[in-house]
C-alpha positions as a printed Julia matrix, in Angstrom:
324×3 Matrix{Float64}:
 -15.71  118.06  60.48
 -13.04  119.39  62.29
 -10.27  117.47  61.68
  -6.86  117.61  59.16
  -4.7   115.69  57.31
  -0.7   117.08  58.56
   1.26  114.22  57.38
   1.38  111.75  54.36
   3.66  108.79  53.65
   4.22  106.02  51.02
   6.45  103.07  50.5
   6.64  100.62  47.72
   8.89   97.7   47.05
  12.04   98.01  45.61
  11.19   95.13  43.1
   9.62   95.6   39.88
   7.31   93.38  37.88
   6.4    94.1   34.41
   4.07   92.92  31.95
   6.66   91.69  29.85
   8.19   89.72  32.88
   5.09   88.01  33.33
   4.66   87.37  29.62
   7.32   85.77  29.53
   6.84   83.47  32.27
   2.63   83.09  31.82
   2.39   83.16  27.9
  -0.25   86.09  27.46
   0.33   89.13  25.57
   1.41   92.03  27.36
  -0.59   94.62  25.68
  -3.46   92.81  26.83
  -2.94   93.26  30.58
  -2.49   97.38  29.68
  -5.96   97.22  27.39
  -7.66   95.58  30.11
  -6.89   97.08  33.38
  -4.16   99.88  32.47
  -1.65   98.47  34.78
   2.09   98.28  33.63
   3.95   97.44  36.26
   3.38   96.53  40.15
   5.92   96.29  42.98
   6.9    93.34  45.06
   7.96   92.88  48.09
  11.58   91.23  48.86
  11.09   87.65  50.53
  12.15   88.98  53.85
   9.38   91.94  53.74
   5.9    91.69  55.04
   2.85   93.75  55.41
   4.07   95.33  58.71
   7.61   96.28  57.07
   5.71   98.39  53.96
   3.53   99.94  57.17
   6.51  100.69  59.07
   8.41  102.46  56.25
   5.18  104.41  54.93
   4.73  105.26  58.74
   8.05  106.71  59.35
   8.0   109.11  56.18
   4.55  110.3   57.5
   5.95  111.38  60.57
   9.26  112.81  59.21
   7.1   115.2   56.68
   4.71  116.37  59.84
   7.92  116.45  62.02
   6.04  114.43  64.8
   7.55  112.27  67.22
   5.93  108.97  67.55
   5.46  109.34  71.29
   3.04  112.31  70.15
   1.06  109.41  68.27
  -2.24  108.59  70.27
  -3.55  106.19  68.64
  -2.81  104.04  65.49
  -5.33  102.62  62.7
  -4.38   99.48  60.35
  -5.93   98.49  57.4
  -4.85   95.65  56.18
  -6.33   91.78  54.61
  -2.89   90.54  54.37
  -1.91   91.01  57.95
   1.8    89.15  58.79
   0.05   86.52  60.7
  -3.16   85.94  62.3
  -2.2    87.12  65.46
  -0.6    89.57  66.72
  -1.94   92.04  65.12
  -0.08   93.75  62.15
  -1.48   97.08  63.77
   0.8    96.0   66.86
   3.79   95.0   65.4
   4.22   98.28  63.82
   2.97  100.39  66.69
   6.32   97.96  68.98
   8.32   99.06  65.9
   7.43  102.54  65.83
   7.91  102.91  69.39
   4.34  104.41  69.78
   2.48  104.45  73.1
  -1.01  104.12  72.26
  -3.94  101.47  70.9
  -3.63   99.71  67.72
  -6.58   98.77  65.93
  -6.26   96.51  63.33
  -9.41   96.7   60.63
  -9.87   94.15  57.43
 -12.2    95.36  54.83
  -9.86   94.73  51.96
  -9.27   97.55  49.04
 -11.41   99.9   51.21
  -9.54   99.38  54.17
  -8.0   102.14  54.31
 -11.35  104.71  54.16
 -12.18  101.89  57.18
  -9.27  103.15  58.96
  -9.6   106.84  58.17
 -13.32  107.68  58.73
 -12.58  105.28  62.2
  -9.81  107.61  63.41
 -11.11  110.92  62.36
 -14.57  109.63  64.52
 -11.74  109.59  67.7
 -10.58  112.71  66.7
 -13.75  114.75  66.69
 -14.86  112.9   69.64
 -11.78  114.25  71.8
 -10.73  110.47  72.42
  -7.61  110.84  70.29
  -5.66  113.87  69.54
  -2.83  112.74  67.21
  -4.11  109.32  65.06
  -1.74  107.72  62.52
  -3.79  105.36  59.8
  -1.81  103.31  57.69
  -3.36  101.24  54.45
  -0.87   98.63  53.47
  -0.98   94.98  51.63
   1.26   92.5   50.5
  -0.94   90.65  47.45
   1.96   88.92  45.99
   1.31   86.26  49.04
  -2.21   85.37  48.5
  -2.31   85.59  44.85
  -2.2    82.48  42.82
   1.5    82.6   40.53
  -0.31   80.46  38.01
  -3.53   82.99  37.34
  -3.44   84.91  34.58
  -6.61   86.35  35.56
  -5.29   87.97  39.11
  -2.06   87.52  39.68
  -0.94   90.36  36.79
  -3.6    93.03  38.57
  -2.24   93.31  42.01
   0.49   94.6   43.7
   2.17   95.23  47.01
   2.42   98.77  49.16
   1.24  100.83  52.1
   0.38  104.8   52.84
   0.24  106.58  55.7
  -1.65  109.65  56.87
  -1.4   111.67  60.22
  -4.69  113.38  61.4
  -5.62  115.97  64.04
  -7.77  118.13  64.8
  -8.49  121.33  62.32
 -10.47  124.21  61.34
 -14.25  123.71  62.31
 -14.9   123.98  58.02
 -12.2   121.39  57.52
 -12.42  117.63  57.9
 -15.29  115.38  56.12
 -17.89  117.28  54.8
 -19.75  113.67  54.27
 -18.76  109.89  53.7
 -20.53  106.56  52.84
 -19.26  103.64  54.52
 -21.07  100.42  53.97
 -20.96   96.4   53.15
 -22.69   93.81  51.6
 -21.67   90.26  52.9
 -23.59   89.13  50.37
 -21.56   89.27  47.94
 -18.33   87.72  49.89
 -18.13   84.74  47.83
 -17.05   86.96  44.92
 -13.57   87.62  46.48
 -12.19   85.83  48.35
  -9.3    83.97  50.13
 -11.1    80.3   50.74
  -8.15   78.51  52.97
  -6.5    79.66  55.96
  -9.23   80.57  58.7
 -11.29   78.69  61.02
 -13.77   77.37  58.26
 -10.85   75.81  56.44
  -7.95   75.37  58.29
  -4.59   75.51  56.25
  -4.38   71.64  54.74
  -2.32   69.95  52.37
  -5.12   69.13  50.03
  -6.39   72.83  50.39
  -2.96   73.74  49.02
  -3.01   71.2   46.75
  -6.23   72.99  45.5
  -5.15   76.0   45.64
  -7.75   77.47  48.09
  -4.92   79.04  49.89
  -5.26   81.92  47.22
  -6.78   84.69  46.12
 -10.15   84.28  44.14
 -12.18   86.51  42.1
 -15.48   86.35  39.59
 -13.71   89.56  37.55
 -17.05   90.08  35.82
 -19.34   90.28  38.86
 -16.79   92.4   40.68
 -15.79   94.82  37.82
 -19.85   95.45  37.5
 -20.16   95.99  41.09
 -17.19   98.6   41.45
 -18.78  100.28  38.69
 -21.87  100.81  40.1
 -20.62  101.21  43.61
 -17.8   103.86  42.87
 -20.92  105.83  41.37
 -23.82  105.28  44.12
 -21.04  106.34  46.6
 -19.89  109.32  45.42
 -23.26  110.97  43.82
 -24.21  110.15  47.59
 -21.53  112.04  49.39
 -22.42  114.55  47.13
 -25.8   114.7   47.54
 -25.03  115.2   51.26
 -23.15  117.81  51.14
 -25.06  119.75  48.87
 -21.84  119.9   46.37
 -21.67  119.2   42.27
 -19.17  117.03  40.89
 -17.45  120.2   39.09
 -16.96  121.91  42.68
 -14.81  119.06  43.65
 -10.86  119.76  43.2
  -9.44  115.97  42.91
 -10.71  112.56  43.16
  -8.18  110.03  44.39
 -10.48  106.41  43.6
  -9.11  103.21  44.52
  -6.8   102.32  41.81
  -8.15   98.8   41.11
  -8.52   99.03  37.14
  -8.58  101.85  34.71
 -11.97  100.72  32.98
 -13.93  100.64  36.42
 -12.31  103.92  37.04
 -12.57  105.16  33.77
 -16.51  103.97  33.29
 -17.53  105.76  36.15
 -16.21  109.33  35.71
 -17.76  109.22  32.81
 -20.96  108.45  34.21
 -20.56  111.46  36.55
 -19.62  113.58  33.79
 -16.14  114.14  35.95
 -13.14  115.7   33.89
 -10.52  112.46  33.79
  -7.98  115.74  34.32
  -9.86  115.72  37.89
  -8.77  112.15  38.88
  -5.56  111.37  40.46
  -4.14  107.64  38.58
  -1.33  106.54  39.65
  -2.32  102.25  38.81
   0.31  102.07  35.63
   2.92  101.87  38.25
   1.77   99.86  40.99
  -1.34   97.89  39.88
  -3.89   97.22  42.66
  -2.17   97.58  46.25
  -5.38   97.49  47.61
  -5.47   99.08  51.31
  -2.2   100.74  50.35
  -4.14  102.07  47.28
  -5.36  105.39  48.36
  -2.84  106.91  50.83
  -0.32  106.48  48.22
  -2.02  108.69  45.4
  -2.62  111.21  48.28
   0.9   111.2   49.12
   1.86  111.51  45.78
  -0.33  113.98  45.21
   0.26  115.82  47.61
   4.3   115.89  46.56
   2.76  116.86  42.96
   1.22  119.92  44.73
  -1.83  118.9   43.17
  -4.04  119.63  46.32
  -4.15  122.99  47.99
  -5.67  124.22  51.11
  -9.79  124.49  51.13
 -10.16  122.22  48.19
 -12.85  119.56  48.03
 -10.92  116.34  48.13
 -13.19  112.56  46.91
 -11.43  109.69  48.18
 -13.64  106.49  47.43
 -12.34  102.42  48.06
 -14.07   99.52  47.61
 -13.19   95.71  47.2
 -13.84   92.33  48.91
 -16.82   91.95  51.46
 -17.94   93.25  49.53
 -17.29   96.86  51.15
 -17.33  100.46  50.06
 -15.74  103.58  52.04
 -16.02  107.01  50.17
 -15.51  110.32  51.75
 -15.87  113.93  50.8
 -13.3   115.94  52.34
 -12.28  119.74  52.75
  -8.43  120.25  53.01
C-alpha cells in the first residue's frame, strides 16, 4: 500500500501480421487461429528493432504523459525473456538511452514478467529505497519463435508497456498480490538452445532448439487453473468479491484461457479489459499495454479496484489486486 501508478506508456510495431498473411504462407485456415485463441493480428518488429527499442519508445510516452524528466527516474525495472543479448542487460541499454541516473534491474519470468517487475519496484517504493521507479514489460517473440510452427508462431507477438510509480495515498497501492513459480513445470516452455546448457550450435539450429517450444495442452490447462487460484487468492486476502472489483486486465495469452476462467469466477466478460485480437501474445509487454490503453479509454477511475494477473513460462504466476 501506499504507492501509485502516474504514468503509462505503450509501443507496438509498425508492422502488421494477419491471419490471412500467415495462411497464405503456412497453409492453415485462418478462421481457425481466431476460433482457437481469438487473435487476429500481432505486430512485428522491423529488422533493425529489438527488445530495448519497443522499451525505449513505451518508456518515453510514459514519461511524456506524467511530464517527468528522466533524471527524476530512481530506479528502473525490466521485464523481459527476449533481452537484446545476453549481456548487457536490456534494463541498461535503455536506462544509457533514456539518459536515466539510477539502477537497472533486469528480471526474466516470461509472460508474467512484467507483475515481476511491478510488485519488485512498488516493494522499493514503500520501503523509501526508491522514490520515482519506471517498470517496463517488453518482448520481441518474432525472434525466438519457430517461422515454420503453426502451433506458436501465429499466437505471439511483439511489444512493450511502461508504467511510472510513486508513492500515494496510504489506501492506494496493492491491496494484495500472489507472486509465485513452479520450476517444475519449465520443460513445458521453453527456449532449449542458446544458454550455458546448450550453447548456440549448428546442429542445435539445424534442430531447431534455438526456438520457442510449447506442450499447448499442458500449458493452456495450467493458465486456466492458475489465472483462477491467483486471483480467488488475492481476493481472499483482501477480503474483496469478484463483483467489487472495477476491471481485470489478465495477460492476454488466449481468449479461451481467459475466457474459461471468468467464467469460473462468475466475472462479467464486460469487466475484463481484451485487447489480444490486435496484438496476440506480447508476453511481458502484455499487461502494461491494456493498462495504457485503458487508461486512454478512461475505463479506470480513481479508487477503483484494479486485477492485473500474468503468468507464462517457468512456469510463473504474478497477480495483484490494486486500488487506483
Amino acid at each position: 500500500m501506499g504507492v501509485q501508478i502516474i504514468g503509462t506508456g505503450s509501443y507496438v510495431p509498425e508492422i502488421v501480421i494477419t491471419n490471412e498473411q500467415l495462411h497464405a504462407r503456412l497453409g492453415f485456415d485462418s478462421d481457425w487461429i481466431v476460433k482457437r485463441t481469438g487473435i487476429l493480428e500481432r505486430r512485428h518488429a522491423l529488422p533493425e528493432q529489438a527488445t530495448s527499442d519497443l522499451s525505449v519508445e513505451a518508456a518515453k510516452r510514459c514519461l511524456a504523459q506524467a511530464n517527468v524528466s528522466p533524471k527524476d527516474v530512481d530506479l528502473l525495472v525490466v521485464g523481459t525473456f527476449t533481452p537484446d543479448m545476453s549481456f548487457p542487460s536490456t534494463a541498461c541499454l535503455v536506462q544509457d538511452r533514456l539518459g536515466i541516473n539510477a539502477p537497472a534491474i533486469e528480471i526474466e519470468a516470461a509472460c508474467a514478467g512484467f507483475m515481476y517487475a511491478l510488485i519488485t519496484a512498488a516493494a522499493y517504493v514503500v520501503s523509501g529505497v526508491s522514490e520515482m521507479a519506471l517498470v517496463i514489460g517488453a518482448d520481441c517473440n518474432s525472434r525466438i519463435l519457430n517461422p515454420d510452427d503453426i502451433k506458436t508462431y501465429p499466437l505471439f507477438g511483439d511489444g512493450a508497456g511502461a508504467v511510472l510509480l510513486t508513492k500515494g495515498r496510504p489506501d492506494q497501492g496493492i491491496l494484495a498480490y500472489s507472486m509465485g513459480a513452479d520450476g517444475a513445470g519449465g520443460p513445458l516452455l521453453c527456449r532449449p538452445s542458446g544458454g550455458s546448457r546448450m550453447p548456440p550450435s549448428i546442429a542445435d539450429i539445424q534442430a531447431a532448439q534455438h526456438y520457442m517450444v510449447m506442450d499447448g495442452r499442458a500449458v493452456f490447462r495450467w493458465a486456466v487453473e492458475i489465472l483462477c487460484d491467483s486471483i480467488q487468492d488475492v481476493l481472499k486476502a483482501a477480503q474483496v468479491t469478484a463483483g467489487d472489483v472495477d476491471l481485470y486486465l489478465p495477460h492476454q495469452a488466449n481468449i479461451r484461457i481467459i475466457n474459461a476462467s471468468i467464467d469460473v469466477l462468475h466475472i462479467p466478460r464486460n469487466k475484463v479489459y481484451n485487447n489480444l485480437e490486435k496484438y496476440g501474445n506480447t508476453s511481458a509487454g502484455s499487461i502494461p499495454i491494456a493498462l495504457d490503453e485503458a487508461m486512454a479509454e478512461n475505463r479506470i477511475q480513481p479508487g477503483n479496484l484494479i486485477v492485473m494477473s500474468g503468468f507464462g513460462a517457468g512456469l510463473t504466476w504474478g497477480t495483484a489486486l490494486m486500488r487506483w
